[in-house]
Amino acid sequence: MLEIKGLRTVFPTSKGEVVAAKDVDLTMEPGQIIGLVGESGCGKSVTMLSILRLVPHPGRIVSGQVLFFGEDLVKKSPLEMRRIRGKEIAMIFQDPMTTLNPVFKVGEQIRESLRIHGIMSEQAGSWPWGARYRLQAERDKVIQLMEEVGIPSPQARYHEYPHQFSGGMQQRALIAIALACEPRLLLADEPTTALDVTIQAQILDLLRRINETHGTGIILVTHDLGVAAEFCEEIVVMYAGQIVERGPTDEVIQRPLHPYTRGLLRSIPRITREKRKLEPIPGVVPDLANLKYNCAFYDRCDAALPKCEHDELELRDVGGGRLVRCVLY
Amino acid sequence: MTDSSLGTANEHQIVNPYLLELRLLTRNALHLWGQLRRHPTALLGLIVIILYVVSAIAAPFIAPYDPTEQNLMARNKPPFWAEGGSLDHILGTDQLGRDLLSRIIYGGRVSILVGLLATGFSVLVGALLGSLAGYFRGRLDDIVSRFADLLMAFPFLIFAIGVMSMLGPGFSNLIFALSFKGWVEFFRLVRGEMLVEKTKEYVEAARAVGRSDLAIIFSEIAPNIFHTVLVLATLRVGHMIVLEASLSFLGLGIPPEIPAWGSMVAGGRVQLLVAYWISTFPGLALALLVLSINLLGEGLRDILDPRLKLQ
């Protein structure tokens, strides 16, 4: 369904060009759930925005392909891109509080997303005679969507404003907006980061249910390896703009290959294991405008070898559906 | 769809969408009115403004005399409470024997019309250019912003005097001169708000569902900055009225045959020591209207500015 090949997105800065997404390769089948994991600034969100061609100015995609059902989105015209956004590929954002427009009723905002792509217009007839029936049809659909994402008493909540919703309900409303056109791919950019843990679980359950009932493919961007382990079939770990490891979730969690993934796993607490110390990864994320070594993780790596400094690195297939970017394998 | 027993359920009957829009609009207006009612100074301002507007519209019916009718037998008559005054001319007469009250009532027409039209054009031009420049930036923003900076370098009155002395007095010239500089403030306000709003996530979300740039500007962002524009516009109406009066005072605004407060003040200033009322009452009428507009504007700011509301 989705195939990203050699995607490279750069941001020119005063210190030089920052490569925010560096030769990203990713393939995804319809209905799959992929987790994109990494710390802040590692290029997860930029990769997502690149898929939709929404990279904020002055960033731009310099090379690579984003094939969506065989069509290269990088080459699409702005108008064609607009027809794809929301309809074929929808996105939900990190902070639901600010993602809903504060001056419009929640129901109307969901209805608007139906209207943009003319979802209901065929059934209801055209302006002006069909207008009132269309409004009715659209409202029914909105209520149905709100029910589906688990907003209680949707009839009443249709007419409420975003500030009258709790964070979890706002995120549900945003998911309803994303679902309105039944997209085939849903990009969820840290959808649970701003929410309580209990609400997090509910939202993830909702996303999983949507995946099961509609067959919507989901890319979940998160910095929480625990969430990704729980939710995704496949995990993609990013570091400094590059994919460093990719593989089936269980494999990656049980048997992490890349030293960075190992470090990440050691730095999160687990309740099932015996007592052990949490080990942070030493050092800080390198300055992306000024990468000294070929391997961006070289100076923080506990398994670094002298040849790491200069050896050519590529994402290598190590069997079992696993890929890793490290000289050790 | 399941039936709901909630009060809003009837809104889901088949309704005319245009009627619905109208109903939403009235509901918002009523909501604003509900808050305004509890704001005493704003309410006072609003009431006075309404009185002014009504008297300006109904001028031919409520003015006791024709404002241009001269009566040289009754020149410089004082108001009725002063010695020599009578109830025939409640506020007295001017140096040509014209009834002062009638002239003030008619003069209100000029002031209100100029204030509304000049502000209206300013808002239209300024908000449009401001939204486009703030949202798209680029060449358009550079050009318009530099031009706005250039206009900002002139004091408003000096600028208006310059333009009016080139164009000559006249109603449409006056509107043009005032709007030609008036749009700058709205441009800067809207541009600034646009720069803030366009980085917010709801704009990105709108883009991600495939809305076009123009739709984002005019139907997503515009409603969010509408209230700041409304507040500034209200305050600017008062400013424009004062400017019109100043220009008319200098003989550069409204042609002298049309009664206007500024020219009335100017006309009476020679007789200020013998007939103070000729200049004083039009001046008071002006001051009261502008004060009321400012009170309303301040009140609207209190009500609409969410930052103030939190405190």
XYZ file of C-alpha atoms in Angstrom:
640
model
C 0.000 0.000 0.000
C 2.629 2.460 1.086
C 6.206 2.276 -0.014
C 8.713 4.941 0.915
C 11.997 4.767 -0.945
C 15.050 6.822 -0.076
C 13.041 9.712 1.309
C 15.232 12.654 2.250
C 13.784 15.797 3.800
C 16.056 18.703 4.662
C 15.769 21.967 6.547
C 18.215 24.708 5.646
C 19.463 26.494 8.773
C 22.095 29.106 9.464
C 24.448 26.317 10.599
C 23.975 24.357 7.445
C 21.520 21.897 6.075
C 19.803 19.649 8.581
C 18.763 16.319 7.142
C 15.673 15.571 9.201
C 14.775 12.413 7.334
C 17.737 10.640 5.798
C 17.088 7.976 3.182
C 14.033 6.578 4.883
C 12.757 3.301 3.463
C 9.496 1.873 4.645
C 6.954 -0.566 3.270
C 3.523 -1.173 4.569
C 0.715 -3.520 3.622
C -2.965 -2.545 3.793
C -4.351 -2.919 7.290
C -0.955 -3.140 8.912
C -0.043 -1.286 12.102
C 3.473 0.054 12.211
C 5.091 1.838 15.138
C 7.629 4.539 14.450
C 9.730 4.945 17.585
C 12.470 7.348 18.556
C 13.263 10.280 20.772
C 12.286 13.886 20.090
C 13.841 15.347 16.980
C 14.749 12.015 15.413
C 12.668 12.660 12.314
C 9.518 10.679 13.096
C 7.098 13.542 12.616
C 8.971 14.916 9.622
C 8.654 11.543 7.940
C 4.901 11.591 8.572
C 4.547 15.142 7.300
C 6.618 14.246 4.251
C 4.140 11.525 3.342
C 1.390 14.145 3.239
C 3.743 16.755 1.738
C 3.049 19.070 4.668
C 6.655 19.673 5.714
C 6.657 23.202 7.136
C 8.550 25.889 5.271
C 11.568 26.099 4.696
C 11.901 22.312 4.886
C 11.570 20.345 1.674
C 11.767 16.863 0.272
C 14.922 16.698 -1.842
C 14.808 13.132 -3.074
C 13.040 9.848 -2.750
C 9.644 8.460 -3.529
C 6.496 8.006 -1.509
C 4.505 5.405 -3.388
C 0.907 5.129 -2.296
C -0.819 2.342 -4.219
C 1.881 2.736 -6.816
C 1.505 6.470 -7.249
C 4.330 8.761 -6.252
C 2.971 11.399 -3.867
C 6.158 13.475 -4.154
C 5.306 14.166 -7.790
C 1.645 15.054 -7.237
C 0.401 18.582 -7.879
C -0.775 20.594 -4.852
C -4.393 20.131 -5.912
C -4.027 16.368 -6.306
C -2.313 16.282 -2.909
C -5.250 18.105 -1.342
C -7.624 15.485 -2.693
C -5.530 12.782 -1.054
C -5.160 14.472 2.311
C -8.010 13.524 4.574
C -9.595 11.291 1.977
C -6.965 8.629 1.354
C -4.490 9.455 4.092
C -5.643 11.088 7.306
C -3.598 12.317 10.208
C -4.212 12.807 13.899
C -2.027 15.036 15.975
C -0.376 15.081 19.334
C -2.274 17.769 21.183
C -6.027 17.465 20.761
C -6.628 20.655 22.779
C -5.142 22.847 20.086
C -5.958 20.765 17.052
C -9.678 21.471 17.119
C -10.640 24.941 15.987
C -11.852 26.648 19.183
C -14.604 28.710 17.555
C -16.605 25.970 15.899
C -18.873 23.311 17.343
C -17.279 19.893 17.408
C -20.063 18.338 15.346
C -19.723 21.000 12.686
C -15.991 20.393 12.477
C -16.572 16.719 11.853
C -19.229 17.609 9.282
C -16.796 19.948 7.561
C -14.398 17.097 6.899
C -17.216 15.250 5.118
C -17.941 18.290 3.022
C -14.371 18.977 1.910
C -14.275 15.774 -0.049
C -17.958 15.839 -0.987
C -18.641 12.539 0.730
C -22.399 12.911 1.082
C -23.182 15.068 -1.931
C -23.866 12.223 -4.338
C -26.576 10.629 -2.291
C -28.318 13.838 -1.354
C -28.507 15.782 -4.596
C -27.105 19.132 -5.497
C -27.592 22.672 -4.329
C -30.082 24.193 -3.699
C -32.810 21.538 -3.621
C -30.668 18.808 -2.177
C -29.059 21.109 0.381
C -31.406 20.449 3.251
C -31.365 16.710 2.693
C -27.629 16.790 2.435
C -27.352 18.628 5.723
C -29.533 15.996 7.306
C -27.559 13.145 5.773
C -24.296 14.724 6.877
C -25.520 15.216 10.401
C -26.679 11.645 10.657
C -23.293 10.517 9.454
C -21.536 12.749 12.003
C -23.642 11.343 14.828
C -22.841 7.861 13.621
C -19.116 8.687 13.531
C -19.243 10.161 17.010
C -20.945 7.020 18.258
C -18.352 4.905 16.571
C -15.436 6.649 18.263
C -17.191 6.381 21.608
C -18.364 9.906 22.306
C -21.339 9.483 24.667
C -24.675 11.170 23.830
C -23.477 12.421 20.443
C -26.792 14.205 19.790
C -26.036 16.691 22.531
C -22.278 16.801 22.129
C -22.624 17.648 18.448
C -23.490 21.158 19.554
C -20.709 21.610 22.077
C -17.480 23.510 21.571
C -14.006 21.970 21.887
C -13.369 23.520 25.309
C -16.386 21.665 26.669
C -14.713 18.366 25.780
C -12.105 16.590 27.885
C -8.749 15.781 26.298
C -9.705 12.183 25.616
C -13.023 13.214 24.069
C -11.259 15.805 21.931
C -8.906 13.147 20.633
C -11.921 10.947 19.889
C -13.493 13.815 17.965
C -10.272 14.220 15.983
C -10.263 10.527 15.231
C -13.854 10.927 14.013
C -12.668 13.715 11.708
C -9.879 11.511 10.438
C -12.282 8.618 9.887
C -14.943 10.683 8.148
C -13.728 9.877 4.657
C -12.702 6.305 5.488
C -9.032 6.763 4.672
C -6.896 3.770 3.835
C -3.983 5.039 5.877
C -4.045 6.810 9.214
C -0.975 8.636 10.424
C -1.159 8.998 14.197
C 1.488 11.427 15.399
C 1.856 10.735 19.131
C -1.919 10.566 19.574
C -1.742 9.641 23.251
C 1.192 11.693 24.496
C -0.949 14.511 25.869
C -3.407 12.177 27.593
C -3.630 10.309 30.900
C -2.475 6.714 30.927
C -6.006 5.330 31.308
C -7.258 7.446 28.444
C -4.206 6.420 26.424
C -5.270 2.801 26.621
C -8.808 3.669 25.539
C -7.609 5.647 22.541
C -5.256 2.858 21.494
C -8.107 0.363 21.818
C -10.228 2.609 19.639
C -7.503 2.821 17.003
C -7.109 -0.936 17.042
C -10.857 -1.406 16.624
C -10.829 0.978 13.662
C -7.974 -1.004 12.167
C -9.946 -4.210 12.561
C -13.331 -2.997 11.327
C -12.248 -0.724 8.471
C -8.931 -2.277 7.572
C -7.284 1.102 7.923
C -3.504 0.930 7.955
C -2.027 2.863 10.863
C 1.403 4.330 11.387
C 1.743 5.176 15.050
C 4.454 7.653 15.849
C 5.523 7.492 19.466
C 8.497 7.974 21.714
C 7.077 5.359 24.047
C 8.467 1.969 23.184
C 5.971 0.413 25.601
C 3.022 1.795 23.651
C 4.521 0.632 20.379
C 5.219 -2.850 21.788
C 1.620 -3.151 22.935
C -0.005 -1.873 19.807
C 2.037 -2.488 16.672
C 2.803 -5.472 14.506
C 6.030 -3.993 13.326
C 8.416 -1.540 14.935
C 10.622 0.934 13.160
C 13.247 2.642 15.306
C 14.595 5.986 14.140
C 17.656 7.838 15.305
C 18.978 11.146 13.984
C 16.811 11.067 10.891
C 17.621 7.488 9.956
C 15.889 4.199 10.421
C 18.278 2.150 12.543
C 16.213 -0.947 13.092
C 13.059 -2.461 11.748
C 11.327 -5.727 12.449
C 8.348 -7.582 13.890
C 7.450 -6.216 17.320
C 8.077 -9.323 19.412
C 11.439 -9.909 17.811
C 12.584 -6.344 18.289
C 11.500 -6.260 21.923
C 12.835 -9.702 22.815
C 16.007 -9.548 20.818
C 16.961 -5.966 19.959
C 19.844 -5.821 17.521
C 20.897 -2.193 17.230
C 22.739 -0.814 20.285
C 20.359 2.153 20.312
C 17.294 -0.077 20.545
C 18.977 -2.030 23.323
C 19.685 1.220 25.121
C 16.080 2.321 24.740
C 14.801 -0.934 26.198
C 17.169 -0.730 29.156
C 15.986 2.777 29.922
C 12.298 1.972 30.389
C 10.947 0.399 33.575
C 9.229 -2.985 33.517
C 7.072 -4.373 36.253
C 7.396 -8.005 35.272
C 11.138 -8.309 35.730
C 13.218 -8.602 38.817
C 14.679 -5.450 40.312
C 17.218 -3.801 38.101
C 18.598 -0.365 37.593
C 17.340 1.787 34.761
C 20.211 2.686 32.526
C 20.033 5.888 30.595
C 21.833 6.091 27.275
C 24.940 8.227 27.896
C 25.470 11.423 25.954
C 23.018 13.518 23.965
C 21.501 13.401 20.504
C 24.074 14.751 18.034
C 23.618 18.060 16.299
C 21.981 17.131 13.017
C 23.603 20.042 11.218
C 27.022 18.745 12.144
C 27.265 14.957 12.102
C 30.853 13.895 12.694
C 30.643 10.162 12.146
C 29.089 7.993 9.560
C 27.087 6.270 12.251
C 25.121 8.948 14.080
C 25.049 6.820 17.217
C 28.817 6.205 17.255
C 29.801 8.447 20.169
C 27.013 7.139 22.445
C 27.317 3.511 21.503
C 28.514 0.945 24.051
C 29.491 -1.517 21.333
C 31.365 0.909 19.126
C 34.308 -0.455 17.169
C 37.110 1.557 15.571
C 35.754 0.801 12.103
C 32.361 2.315 13.002
C 33.805 5.752 12.565
C 34.180 5.579 8.838
C 32.645 2.396 7.503
C 29.815 2.641 5.030
C 26.476 1.932 6.665
C 23.289 0.673 5.177
C 20.055 -0.818 6.396
C 20.903 -4.477 6.081
C 18.477 -7.379 5.947
C 19.523 -9.851 8.617
C 16.754 -12.389 8.009
C 13.447 -13.007 9.721
C 12.019 -9.772 8.361
C 14.528 -7.765 10.367
C 16.648 -4.927 9.144
C 19.331 -3.107 11.050
C 21.797 -0.336 10.328
C 24.920 -1.340 12.214
C 28.340 -2.762 11.372
C 27.876 -5.490 13.974
C 25.480 -7.422 11.767
C -29.590 6.633 14.401
C -31.123 6.256 17.801
C -33.691 8.669 19.047
C -32.478 10.962 21.741
C -34.631 12.407 24.432
C -32.350 15.417 24.739
C -33.532 18.919 24.139
C -31.377 19.384 21.087
C -32.930 16.465 19.280
C -35.398 18.642 17.425
C -32.491 20.289 15.650
C -32.038 17.055 13.821
C -35.344 17.308 12.087
C -34.947 18.321 8.498
C -34.268 22.048 8.608
C -33.337 24.571 6.029
C -29.555 25.052 6.373
C -29.789 28.752 5.607
C -32.334 29.159 8.353
C -29.965 27.297 10.624
C -27.083 29.627 9.789
C -29.342 32.575 10.549
C -30.330 31.020 13.825
C -26.694 30.469 14.774
C -25.941 34.073 13.958
C -28.793 35.389 16.054
C -27.785 33.127 18.885
C -24.242 34.498 18.830
C -25.531 38.061 18.695
C -27.864 37.342 21.601
C -25.010 35.841 23.556
C -22.929 38.971 23.028
C -25.876 41.107 24.020
C -26.308 39.063 27.179
C -22.755 39.871 28.235
C -22.959 43.470 27.137
C -26.019 43.956 29.322
C -23.976 43.227 32.390
C -21.259 45.700 31.454
C -22.630 49.077 32.622
C -20.291 51.461 30.795
C -20.480 49.582 27.509
C -24.248 49.479 27.811
C -24.358 53.215 28.456
C -22.164 53.823 25.420
C -24.367 51.619 23.281
C -27.541 53.407 24.366
C -26.090 56.836 23.591
C -24.837 55.619 20.212
C -28.268 54.231 19.386
C -29.842 57.600 20.295
C -27.396 59.371 17.992
C -28.033 56.971 15.141
C -31.802 57.165 15.513
C -31.756 60.951 15.598
C -29.478 61.051 12.546
C -31.760 58.755 10.583
C -34.927 60.522 11.696
C -33.397 64.010 11.368
C -36.064 65.419 9.006
C -38.790 64.420 11.456
C -37.281 65.477 14.751
C -35.299 68.580 13.812
C -37.461 71.619 14.592
C -36.073 73.685 11.697
C -34.425 73.278 8.323
C -30.705 73.262 9.241
C -29.777 75.570 6.360
C -32.646 78.027 6.831
C -31.241 81.440 7.733
C -33.074 83.952 9.856
C -31.070 87.112 10.151
C -33.635 88.582 12.561
C -32.732 85.897 15.106
C -28.938 85.816 14.969
C -26.791 84.646 17.893
C -29.771 83.750 20.033
C -28.605 82.065 23.278
C -30.001 78.721 24.457
C -33.351 78.785 26.204
C -32.071 78.799 29.770
C -29.867 81.855 29.255
C -31.085 85.412 29.314
C -32.711 86.390 26.019
C -33.170 82.753 24.983
C -36.492 81.133 24.172
C -37.914 77.674 23.619
C -38.227 78.516 19.896
C -34.523 77.745 19.602
C -33.683 75.310 22.399
C -29.917 75.501 21.892
C -29.977 78.973 20.372
C -28.972 80.067 16.863
C -25.704 80.786 15.075
C -24.344 83.914 13.433
C -26.712 83.460 10.461
C -29.753 82.719 12.604
C -29.776 78.967 11.860
C -31.230 76.747 14.571
C -28.321 75.127 16.385
C -30.185 72.004 17.572
C -31.341 71.225 14.029
C -27.846 71.685 12.694
C -26.385 69.412 15.359
C -28.946 66.708 14.556
C -28.156 66.921 10.853
C -24.430 67.168 11.540
C -24.634 63.777 13.233
C -25.455 62.235 9.866
C -22.139 63.320 8.411
C -20.123 62.207 11.417
C -21.711 58.784 11.725
C -21.614 58.092 8.011
C -17.991 59.172 7.650
C -17.007 57.214 10.740
C -18.694 54.020 9.542
C -17.691 54.214 5.895
C -14.071 55.192 6.479
C -13.687 52.454 9.089
C -15.549 49.974 6.898
C -13.237 50.484 3.941
C -10.206 50.405 6.218
C -11.273 47.092 7.717
C -12.059 45.614 4.325
C -8.758 46.526 2.713
C -6.620 46.069 5.806
C -8.054 42.721 6.851
C -7.916 41.293 3.351
C -4.325 42.341 2.701
C -3.337 41.470 6.256
C -4.678 37.921 6.021
C -3.065 37.251 2.676
C 0.261 38.831 3.649
C 0.370 37.132 7.038
C -0.589 33.734 5.702
C 1.448 33.581 2.506
C 4.293 35.947 3.452
C 6.642 36.253 0.478
C 6.744 39.079 -2.037
C 3.208 40.318 -1.373
C 3.946 40.677 2.325
C 7.205 42.541 1.649
C 5.603 45.037 -0.690
C 2.472 45.718 1.325
C 4.352 45.867 4.623
C 6.863 48.397 3.317
C 4.039 50.497 1.910
C 2.277 50.280 5.264
C 5.496 51.344 7.022
C 5.690 54.311 4.682
C 2.154 55.363 5.560
C 2.856 54.850 9.261
C 5.584 57.478 9.023
C 2.983 60.220 8.576
C 0.808 61.461 11.420
C -2.791 60.738 10.477
C -4.063 64.313 10.554
C -1.130 65.730 8.578
C -1.571 63.002 6.004
C -5.311 63.632 5.711
C -4.741 67.387 5.405
C -2.280 66.738 2.597
C -4.566 64.416 0.691
C -7.619 66.637 1.176
C -5.831 69.765 -0.009
C -4.878 67.870 -3.152
C -8.343 66.431 -3.759
C -10.440 69.312 -2.409
C -13.274 69.060 0.095
C -16.035 66.570 -0.524
C -17.695 63.579 1.048
C -16.166 60.834 -1.094
C -12.742 62.495 -1.087
C -12.898 62.532 2.696
C -13.770 58.834 2.887
C -10.929 58.085 0.489
C -8.377 60.158 2.414
C -9.296 58.558 5.744
C -9.433 54.989 4.423
C -6.214 55.427 2.488
C -4.310 55.569 5.736
C -6.831 53.887 8.025
C -6.324 50.404 6.556
C -2.732 50.257 7.801
C -3.668 49.586 11.409
C -6.032 46.797 10.441
C -3.418 45.395 8.116
C -0.841 45.243 10.888
C -3.283 43.829 13.413
C -4.618 41.105 11.123
C -1.183 40.264 9.739
C 0.178 39.833 13.255
C -2.751 37.694 14.362
C -2.389 35.662 11.184
C 1.275 34.971 11.906
C 0.307 33.631 15.328
C -2.751 31.671 14.251
C -1.236 29.999 11.238
C 1.301 28.149 13.380
C -1.435 26.652 15.535
C -2.214 23.013 15.202
C -5.776 23.434 14.052
C -4.426 25.034 10.892
C -2.084 22.127 10.299
C -4.959 19.757 10.966
C -7.102 21.617 8.436
C -4.334 21.227 5.903
C -4.070 17.549 6.712
C -7.748 17.004 5.862
C -7.225 18.677 2.519
C -8.589 22.181 2.968
C -7.319 24.809 0.553
C -5.296 27.807 1.709
C -8.099 30.270 1.057
C -10.575 28.098 2.944
C -8.136 27.924 5.847
C -7.706 31.702 5.909
C -11.323 32.680 5.588
C -13.222 29.912 7.291
C -10.771 28.520 9.850
C -8.605 31.435 10.955
C -10.805 34.457 10.271
C -13.434 33.543 12.891
C -10.641 33.243 15.438
C -9.382 36.795 14.936
C -12.724 38.416 14.213
C -13.186 39.703 17.759
C -9.893 41.626 17.840
C -10.793 43.314 14.566
C -14.239 44.173 15.900
C -12.770 45.858 18.974
C -10.252 47.901 17.000
C -12.886 48.840 14.414
C -15.223 50.144 17.109
C -12.499 52.314 18.593
C -11.437 53.490 15.121
C -14.950 54.749 14.314
C -14.525 57.320 17.074
C -11.098 58.234 15.782
C -12.406 58.727 12.239
C -15.215 60.947 13.503
C -12.727 63.187 15.285
C -10.571 63.361 12.156
C -13.552 64.284 10.023
C -14.436 67.026 12.481
C -10.848 68.296 12.488
C -10.741 68.422 8.703
C -14.124 70.122 8.529
C -12.908 72.561 11.163
C -10.030 73.414 8.843
C -12.415 73.728 5.907
C -10.933 70.656 4.236
C -13.590 68.105 5.003
C -17.242 68.405 4.238
C -18.321 71.323 1.962
C -19.593 74.210 4.117
C -23.193 74.035 2.882
C -23.667 70.651 4.574
C -23.934 70.969 8.347
C -21.048 69.173 10.063
C -19.885 69.476 13.652
C -16.329 70.400 12.763
C -17.278 73.298 10.525
C -19.865 74.449 13.080
C -17.186 74.689 15.756
C -14.994 76.563 13.304
C -17.799 78.928 12.346
C -18.474 79.884 15.943
C -14.961 80.420 17.164
C -14.881 84.129 16.171
C -17.877 84.742 18.402
C -16.664 82.541 21.195
C -16.701 85.385 23.716
C -20.141 86.734 22.825
C -21.905 83.548 21.720
C -20.063 80.589 23.254
C -22.894 78.167 22.376
C -22.265 78.207 18.630
C -18.986 76.344 19.057
C -19.637 74.631 22.357
C -22.713 72.503 21.608
C -21.455 70.888 18.389
C -18.203 70.241 20.231
C -20.081 68.619 23.108
C -22.147 66.525 20.689
C -18.920 65.315 19.127
C -17.247 64.606 22.459
C -20.233 62.663 23.790
C -20.503 60.483 20.683
C -16.792 59.681 20.630
C -16.806 58.972 24.344
C -19.722 56.578 23.929
C -18.024 54.788 21.060
C -14.869 54.395 23.121
C -16.839 53.084 26.086
C -18.491 50.518 23.858
C -15.157 49.594 22.308
C -13.500 49.116 25.680
C -16.472 47.084 26.854
C -16.300 44.839 23.804
C -12.627 44.314 24.465
C -13.357 43.280 28.041
C -15.997 40.869 26.853
C -14.270 39.413 23.818
C -10.633 39.243 24.859
C -10.165 35.804 26.391
C -6.949 36.894 28.116
C -8.819 39.519 30.098
C -11.675 37.158 30.814
C -9.432 34.736 32.672
C -8.487 37.259 35.302
